[in-house]
Amino acid sequence: MTHRDIAFSLVQDLLAAPGSEEGWRTFLLHLCHALDGSGANFISHDFTNRRAHVSVTANTSAEAVALYHEYWSGLDVWADKASHLAPGSVVTGDELIGRADFERTAFCNDFGRHYDVLQCLGGVVESSAGTMSVISVNADDRRKRFDAEDCAVIAVLMPALQRALQLHRRLDGADLMAANAMDVLDRLHHGVVLLSAQGAVLSTNRAADAIVRAMDGLTIDSGEFRAATVALTHQLRLAIGQAVRTDQERAIDSHRTALTLPRPSGRRAFSVVIAPLPQRAAHFGQSPAAAVMFVTDPEPGVVPDAEVIRAMFGLTAGEAELVRVLVSGLTVQQAAGRLGLQVDTVRKRLKQIFEKTDTHRQADLVRLVLVSLTPSHSA
């Protein structure tokens, strides 16, 4: 096979690589085999700190990678000599440093000889001020020296490599952003539900999942919400339909619909707010979210930690503990019993708390704590 035939046979692997570490590893493994190497790697170099990181590897031992990260990357003579090369450049190790000079280095004798890293074929995929991303294939001395034909394989692949790496970063960035957003949503005590243009449930956060699992006034049936009665379900679905059909170029807050959904258990009703989301184009059959639904359970749920309350409002430890038990739903009399205090002592302490928090009633204090320590659904 010619170098072009080898390169073209690897393009299919490159098409599958973006967004998948295993896809990149498969590509590197096939490249390593095609060039009869001992290992292949994607390496990111930071010349400012004289450090490097092997992002993905194939056939290179885990011990060699660990030692390279820990120490030998700072003495990698090939990388040092390649630091001036432009993106797209492809060279052999022998072109970067003469063989005799290389064999006199500690990198060769104390690292390379132990891990079959005695030859190098490298391509600069990206470079910027002080940094460089490379693809490299290594070999031992049993293989004939890397030559121009071997370089040609990497050179033919280089445009596809560069595009694949750019696409991978976009996909990886989008996945990371989505994961971070979902983590934030899962920390909320309010249920958050994304709805499609057809009113179907696209995703739910952890609080919404818990509400639905309880089957107490709000459930999901075949991807659609169902309330405690037929009439309430009709009212809920009408509100969802209005939200997904709203002119989505307008502000979300001006078209919110608020509902109260009673619960068969007799516990306090859910507060539900449904609002349209800005319109986004759908691609390749994907269904973007058209509306969001916030569900609030007014029953006491997660009670903030006393230390968090103390730090947030500048209270003493005793004051913060009193606030914590009041937020959990206890009365002043019940709080006194729980804390082993006289009712008059609790009232006096509560008055001090009112002054520090600029509140006047227990209900205002509880609301302040819950709103301050739990992100609002009105944003």
PDB file of N, CA and C in Angstrom, residues 211 214-219 226-229 232-233 236 261-265 270:
ATOM      1  N   ILE A 211     -40.511  14.370  42.755  1.00  0.00           N
ATOM      2  CA  ILE A 211     -41.926  14.752  42.798  1.00  0.00           C
ATOM      3  C   ILE A 211     -42.770  13.774  41.996  1.00  0.00           C
ATOM      4  N   ALA A 214     -43.170  10.300  43.619  1.00  0.00           N
ATOM      5  CA  ALA A 214     -44.086  10.266  44.765  1.00  0.00           C
ATOM      6  C   ALA A 214     -45.533  10.030  44.345  1.00  0.00           C
ATOM      7  N   MET A 215     -45.877  10.331  43.085  1.00  0.00           N
ATOM      8  CA  MET A 215     -47.228  10.117  42.541  1.00  0.00           C
ATOM      9  C   MET A 215     -48.290  10.735  43.437  1.00  0.00           C
ATOM     10  N   ASP A 216     -48.028  11.977  43.837  1.00  0.00           N
ATOM     11  CA  ASP A 216     -48.940  12.679  44.749  1.00  0.00           C
ATOM     12  C   ASP A 216     -49.356  14.002  44.127  1.00  0.00           C
ATOM     13  N   GLY A 217     -50.142  13.941  43.062  1.00  0.00           N
ATOM     14  CA  GLY A 217     -50.665  15.152  42.446  1.00  0.00           C
ATOM     15  C   GLY A 217     -49.993  15.546  41.155  1.00  0.00           C
ATOM     16  N   LEU A 218     -48.883  14.878  40.797  1.00  0.00           N
ATOM     17  CA  LEU A 218     -48.208  15.183  39.530  1.00  0.00           C
ATOM     18  C   LEU A 218     -47.429  13.957  39.084  1.00  0.00           C
ATOM     19  N   THR A 219     -47.824  13.416  37.926  1.00  0.00           N
ATOM     20  CA  THR A 219     -47.156  12.237  37.378  1.00  0.00           C
ATOM     21  C   THR A 219     -46.910  12.446  35.892  1.00  0.00           C
ATOM     22  N   ARG A 226     -49.634  14.519  34.076  1.00  0.00           N
ATOM     23  CA  ARG A 226     -51.002  14.259  34.516  1.00  0.00           C
ATOM     24  C   ARG A 226     -51.117  14.758  35.957  1.00  0.00           C
ATOM     25  N   ALA A 227     -52.169  15.530  36.239  1.00  0.00           N
ATOM     26  CA  ALA A 227     -52.419  16.030  37.589  1.00  0.00           C
ATOM     27  C   ALA A 227     -53.359  15.083  38.326  1.00  0.00           C
ATOM     28  N   ALA A 228     -53.839  15.498  39.508  1.00  0.00           N
ATOM     29  CA  ALA A 228     -54.617  14.596  40.367  1.00  0.00           C
ATOM     30  C   ALA A 228     -55.989  14.275  39.796  1.00  0.00           C
ATOM     31  N   THR A 229     -56.572  15.190  38.991  1.00  0.00           N
ATOM     32  CA  THR A 229     -57.897  14.964  38.416  1.00  0.00           C
ATOM     33  C   THR A 229     -57.855  15.255  36.920  1.00  0.00           C
ATOM     34  N   LEU A 232     -57.885  19.051  36.382  1.00  0.00           N
ATOM     35  CA  LEU A 232     -56.574  19.668  36.639  1.00  0.00           C
ATOM     36  C   LEU A 232     -55.573  19.312  35.536  1.00  0.00           C
ATOM     37  N   THR A 233     -55.639  18.073  35.065  1.00  0.00           N
ATOM     38  CA  THR A 233     -54.747  17.660  33.971  1.00  0.00           C
ATOM     39  C   THR A 233     -55.024  18.495  32.725  1.00  0.00           C
ATOM     40  N   LEU A 236     -53.581  21.938  33.266  1.00  0.00           N
ATOM     41  CA  LEU A 236     -52.120  21.912  33.175  1.00  0.00           C
ATOM     42  C   LEU A 236     -51.673  21.824  31.717  1.00  0.00           C
ATOM     43  N   LEU A 261     -51.557  23.039  42.054  1.00  0.00           N
ATOM     44  CA  LEU A 261     -52.017  21.669  41.848  1.00  0.00           C
ATOM     45  C   LEU A 261     -52.175  20.964  43.197  1.00  0.00           C
ATOM     46  N   PRO A 262     -53.427  20.755  43.631  1.00  0.00           N
ATOM     47  CA  PRO A 262     -53.688  20.057  44.894  1.00  0.00           C
ATOM     48  C   PRO A 262     -53.131  18.632  44.853  1.00  0.00           C
ATOM     49  N   ARG A 263     -52.919  18.067  46.065  1.00  0.00           N
ATOM     50  CA  ARG A 263     -52.338  16.728  46.178  1.00  0.00           C
ATOM     51  C   ARG A 263     -53.298  15.803  46.918  1.00  0.00           C
ATOM     52  N   PRO A 264     -53.515  14.616  46.405  1.00  0.00           N
ATOM     53  CA  PRO A 264     -54.436  13.675  47.056  1.00  0.00           C
ATOM     54  C   PRO A 264     -54.068  13.369  48.505  1.00  0.00           C
ATOM     55  N   SER A 265     -52.788  13.463  48.852  1.00  0.00           N
ATOM     56  CA  SER A 265     -52.349  13.144  50.218  1.00  0.00           C
ATOM     57  C   SER A 265     -52.826  14.175  51.231  1.00  0.00           C
ATOM     58  N   PHE A 270     -48.797  21.803  45.105  1.00  0.00           N
ATOM     59  CA  PHE A 270     -47.623  22.229  44.350  1.00  0.00           C
ATOM     60  C   PHE A 270     -47.884  23.593  43.716  1.00  0.00           C
TER      61      PHE A 270
END
